[in-house]
XYZ file of C-alpha atoms in Angstrom:
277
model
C 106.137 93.938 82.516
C 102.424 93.704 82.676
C 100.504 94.005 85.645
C 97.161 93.242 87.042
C 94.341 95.707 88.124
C 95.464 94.648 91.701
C 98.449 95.493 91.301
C 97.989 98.771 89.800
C 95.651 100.035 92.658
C 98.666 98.741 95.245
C 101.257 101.209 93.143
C 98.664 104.224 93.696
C 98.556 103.283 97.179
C 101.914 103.075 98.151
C 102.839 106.731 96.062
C 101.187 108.161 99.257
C 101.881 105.575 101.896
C 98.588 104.077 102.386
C 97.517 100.568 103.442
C 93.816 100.708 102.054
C 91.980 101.651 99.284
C 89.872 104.575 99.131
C 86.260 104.337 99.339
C 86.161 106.614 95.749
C 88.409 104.519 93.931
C 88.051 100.801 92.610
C 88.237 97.771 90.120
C 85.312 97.684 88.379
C 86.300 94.855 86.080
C 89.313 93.212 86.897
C 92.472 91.821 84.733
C 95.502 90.275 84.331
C 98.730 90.765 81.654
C 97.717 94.135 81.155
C 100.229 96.404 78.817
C 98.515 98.847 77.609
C 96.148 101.237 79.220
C 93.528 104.090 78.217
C 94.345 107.205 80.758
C 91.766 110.083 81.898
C 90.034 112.160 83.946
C 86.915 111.294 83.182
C 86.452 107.756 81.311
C 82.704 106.335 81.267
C 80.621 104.537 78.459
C 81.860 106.218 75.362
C 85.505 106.017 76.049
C 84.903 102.879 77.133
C 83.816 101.302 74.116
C 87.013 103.806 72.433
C 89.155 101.697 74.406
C 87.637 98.609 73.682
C 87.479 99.327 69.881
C 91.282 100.683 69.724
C 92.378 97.312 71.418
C 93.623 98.665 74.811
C 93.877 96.339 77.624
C 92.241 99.042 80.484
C 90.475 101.595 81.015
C 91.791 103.375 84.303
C 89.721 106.878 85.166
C 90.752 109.079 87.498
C 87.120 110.737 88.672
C 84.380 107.776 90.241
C 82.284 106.426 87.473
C 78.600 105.770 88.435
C 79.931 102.298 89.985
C 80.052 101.369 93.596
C 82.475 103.530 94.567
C 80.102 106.993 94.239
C 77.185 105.150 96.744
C 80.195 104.925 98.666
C 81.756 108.309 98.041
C 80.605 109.567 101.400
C 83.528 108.272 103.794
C 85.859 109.922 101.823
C 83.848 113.129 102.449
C 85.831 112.471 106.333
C 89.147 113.855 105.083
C 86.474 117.278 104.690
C 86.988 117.032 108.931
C 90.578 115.920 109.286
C 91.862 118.946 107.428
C 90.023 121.712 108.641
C 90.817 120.381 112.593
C 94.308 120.059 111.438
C 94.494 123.816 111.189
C 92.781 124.672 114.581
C 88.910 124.384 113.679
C 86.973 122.520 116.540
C 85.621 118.894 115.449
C 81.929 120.138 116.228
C 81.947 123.319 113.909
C 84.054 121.427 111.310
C 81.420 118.358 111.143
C 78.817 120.910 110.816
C 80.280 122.762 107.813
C 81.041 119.241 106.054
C 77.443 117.864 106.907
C 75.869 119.247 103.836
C 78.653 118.179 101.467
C 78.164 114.601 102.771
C 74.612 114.867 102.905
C 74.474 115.748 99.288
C 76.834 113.066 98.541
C 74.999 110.132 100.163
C 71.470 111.572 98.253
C 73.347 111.443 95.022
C 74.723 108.308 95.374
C 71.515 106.859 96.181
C 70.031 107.721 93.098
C 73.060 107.187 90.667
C 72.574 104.386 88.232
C 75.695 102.481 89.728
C 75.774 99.844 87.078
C 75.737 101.838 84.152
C 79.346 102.478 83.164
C 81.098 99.023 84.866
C 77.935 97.069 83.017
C 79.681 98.127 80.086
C 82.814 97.385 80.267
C 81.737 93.512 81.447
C 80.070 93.497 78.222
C 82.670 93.947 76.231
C 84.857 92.169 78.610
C 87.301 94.927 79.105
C 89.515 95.654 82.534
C 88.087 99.094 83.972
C 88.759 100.832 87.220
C 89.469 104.538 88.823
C 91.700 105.922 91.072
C 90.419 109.226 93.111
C 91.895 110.200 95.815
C 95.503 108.538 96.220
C 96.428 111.015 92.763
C 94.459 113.840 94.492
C 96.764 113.340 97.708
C 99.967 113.738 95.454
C 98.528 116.842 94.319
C 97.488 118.648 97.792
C 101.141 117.817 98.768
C 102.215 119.509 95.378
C 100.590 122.655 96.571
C 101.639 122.114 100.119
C 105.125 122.423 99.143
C 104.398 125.607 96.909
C 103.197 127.168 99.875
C 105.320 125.944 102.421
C 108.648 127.051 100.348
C 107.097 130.593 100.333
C 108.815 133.546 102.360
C 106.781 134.439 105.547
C 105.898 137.759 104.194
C 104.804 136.637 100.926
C 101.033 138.154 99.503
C 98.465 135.843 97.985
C 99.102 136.907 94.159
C 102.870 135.519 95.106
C 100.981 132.111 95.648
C 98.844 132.397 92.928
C 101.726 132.922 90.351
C 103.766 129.978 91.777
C 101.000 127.631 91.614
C 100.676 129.006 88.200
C 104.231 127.859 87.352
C 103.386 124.292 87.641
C 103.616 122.732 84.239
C 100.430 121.166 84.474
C 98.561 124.234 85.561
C 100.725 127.022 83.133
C 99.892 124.578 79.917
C 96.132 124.231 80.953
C 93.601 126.951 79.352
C 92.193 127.954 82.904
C 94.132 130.127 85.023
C 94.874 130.420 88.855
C 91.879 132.577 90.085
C 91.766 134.096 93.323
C 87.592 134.450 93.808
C 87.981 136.034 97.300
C 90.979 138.666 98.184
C 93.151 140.835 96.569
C 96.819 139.668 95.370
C 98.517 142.742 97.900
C 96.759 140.613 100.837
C 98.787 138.715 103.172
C 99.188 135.411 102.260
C 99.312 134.196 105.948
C 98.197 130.312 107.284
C 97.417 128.189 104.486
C 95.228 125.544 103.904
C 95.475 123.386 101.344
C 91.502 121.829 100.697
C 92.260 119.485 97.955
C 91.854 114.823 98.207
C 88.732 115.410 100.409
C 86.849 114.484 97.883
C 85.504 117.570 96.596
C 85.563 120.989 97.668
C 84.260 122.342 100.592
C 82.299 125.111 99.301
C 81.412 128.358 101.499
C 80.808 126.353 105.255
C 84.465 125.250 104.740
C 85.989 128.094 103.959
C 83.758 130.311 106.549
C 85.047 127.708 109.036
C 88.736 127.879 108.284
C 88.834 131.902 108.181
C 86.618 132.087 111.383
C 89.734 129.749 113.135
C 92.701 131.864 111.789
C 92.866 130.747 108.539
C 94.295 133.494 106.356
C 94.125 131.616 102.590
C 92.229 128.447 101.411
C 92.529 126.739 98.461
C 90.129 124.795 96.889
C 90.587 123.269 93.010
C 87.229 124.015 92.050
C 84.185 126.100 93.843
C 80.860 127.141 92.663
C 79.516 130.898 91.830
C 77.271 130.587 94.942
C 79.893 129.638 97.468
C 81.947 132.452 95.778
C 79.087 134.869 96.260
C 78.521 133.560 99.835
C 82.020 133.999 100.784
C 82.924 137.790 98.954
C 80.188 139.229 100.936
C 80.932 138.055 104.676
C 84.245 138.328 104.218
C 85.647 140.359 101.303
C 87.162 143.423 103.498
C 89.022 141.399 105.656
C 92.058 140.313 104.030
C 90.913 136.531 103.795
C 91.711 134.580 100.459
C 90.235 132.238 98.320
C 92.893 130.870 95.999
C 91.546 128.141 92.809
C 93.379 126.092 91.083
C 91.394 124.997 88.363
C 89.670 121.399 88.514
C 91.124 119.454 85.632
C 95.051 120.779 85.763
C 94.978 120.224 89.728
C 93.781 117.011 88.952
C 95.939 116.153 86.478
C 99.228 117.234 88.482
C 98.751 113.619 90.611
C 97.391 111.652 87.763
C 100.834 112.612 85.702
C 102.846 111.423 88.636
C 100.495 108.057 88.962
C 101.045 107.430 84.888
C 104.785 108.186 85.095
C 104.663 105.189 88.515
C 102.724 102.591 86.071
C 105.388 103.610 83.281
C 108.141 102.690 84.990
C 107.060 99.321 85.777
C 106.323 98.738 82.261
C 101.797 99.918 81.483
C 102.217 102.087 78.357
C 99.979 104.819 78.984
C 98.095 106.923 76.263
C 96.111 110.242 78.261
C 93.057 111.476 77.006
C 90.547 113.503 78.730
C 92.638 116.017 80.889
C 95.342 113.510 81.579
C 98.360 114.196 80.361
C 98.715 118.401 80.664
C 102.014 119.218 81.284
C 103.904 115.981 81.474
């Protein structure tokens, strides 16, 4: 059955129960009768004009292209607050620690050429859009459950190697690294920091292990925030467990292709899509 670029944003949606569509995720150029589809993490002019060339009716990315939705990445950037009050951390110290993440966001966004990557995919009249954070979602519930289905006593390097037994993340060439702990510690209260739109970097992390927050996990974090966070807290038993960016990424993208299968898109993955399915 072919579907529209409508209709394969409503499929995302309803994987994780949402009504609206996510202020990182769009329809760049929209179609109809689509069958065929060019998959990946990260799919801007080049692959666009791939797709074009090979004959494939759209071009669906998972990560924001320099299109509308990153000057409008910011709200997203909310989800930053949600989770770390979820797990005890008051609203006011939680805003603070996101502010610079969103801050950054909004500055970058500003000065992104937005047109570059949809402009060419109207000029060769092909379908192109992204999908962000619904996949992301299926993946922080992925590592929800790993955690969740752990025994109460269970140490951090117990995480780490069940995380690393998800087919997406054992097949990838990065490994599950844990930047701040040992693999003896405690594994403890868990937070899962993944479909906020990025990472949350060392004022995240500080803020969920100054609220009782034993491990966090992020997919990705930079040497700074590493840096940051081993020397306030790397005698204290807290944890900082990552995942690795494109295999945590991929984990909800393989779920979203195998959803579009199923009602009839053929699929070929490129660009990180596609690990472990």
């Amino acid at each position: 059955m072919a579907l529209s670029t409508a209709e394969i944003m409503e499929i995302s949606l309803d994987l994780v129960g949402w009504d609206e569509v996510p202020a990182d995720s769009g329809i760049h150029v929209s179609g109809d009768d689509l069958e065929t589809a060019l998959v990946g993490i990260d799919l801007e002019s080049p692959e666009i004009q791939l797709a074009e060339r090979e004959g494939y009716d759209l071009v669906l990315a998972h990560h924001p292209p320099g299109g509308d939705p990153r000057v409008n990445f910011a709200p997203v950037l909310d989800k930053q607050v949600e989770f770390m009050t979820a797990h005890g951390v008051p609203e006011e110290r939680a805003e603070e620690a996101a502010s610079g993440i969103i801050s950054g966001m909004e500055h970058a966004g500003h000065s992104a050429n937005y047109r570059h990557d949809p402009s060419m995919a109207e000029h060769l009249d092909i379908p192109y859009m992204n999908v962000h954070l619904a996949p992301d979602e299926l993946g922080r519930r992925r590592f929800r459950e790993v955690a969740d289905d752990l025994d109460d006593d269970a140490t951090v390097g117990e995480f780490a190697d069940e995380l690393g037994e998800i087919p997406e993340i054992e097949e990838a060439i990065t490994d599950v690294e844990l930047r701040l702990g040992e693999r003896d510690n405690d594994l403890g209260e868990v937070a899962i920091h993944h479909a906020a739109g990025t990472n949350g970097g060392s004022d995240v992390a500080s803020a969920y292990f100054d609220h009782g927050v034993d491990t966090v996990l992020y997919i990705h974090v930079g040497a700074g925030d590493t840096a940051e966070l081993r020397e306030e807290y790397g005698d204290t038993g807290k944890n900082l467990v990552v995942t690795g960016h494109i295999a945590s990424d991929a984990i909800g993208m393989n779920e979203f292709i195998d959803a579009l299968e199923a009602e009839g898109l053929d699929c070929d993955t490129v660009s990180g899509c596609g690990i472990g399915r």
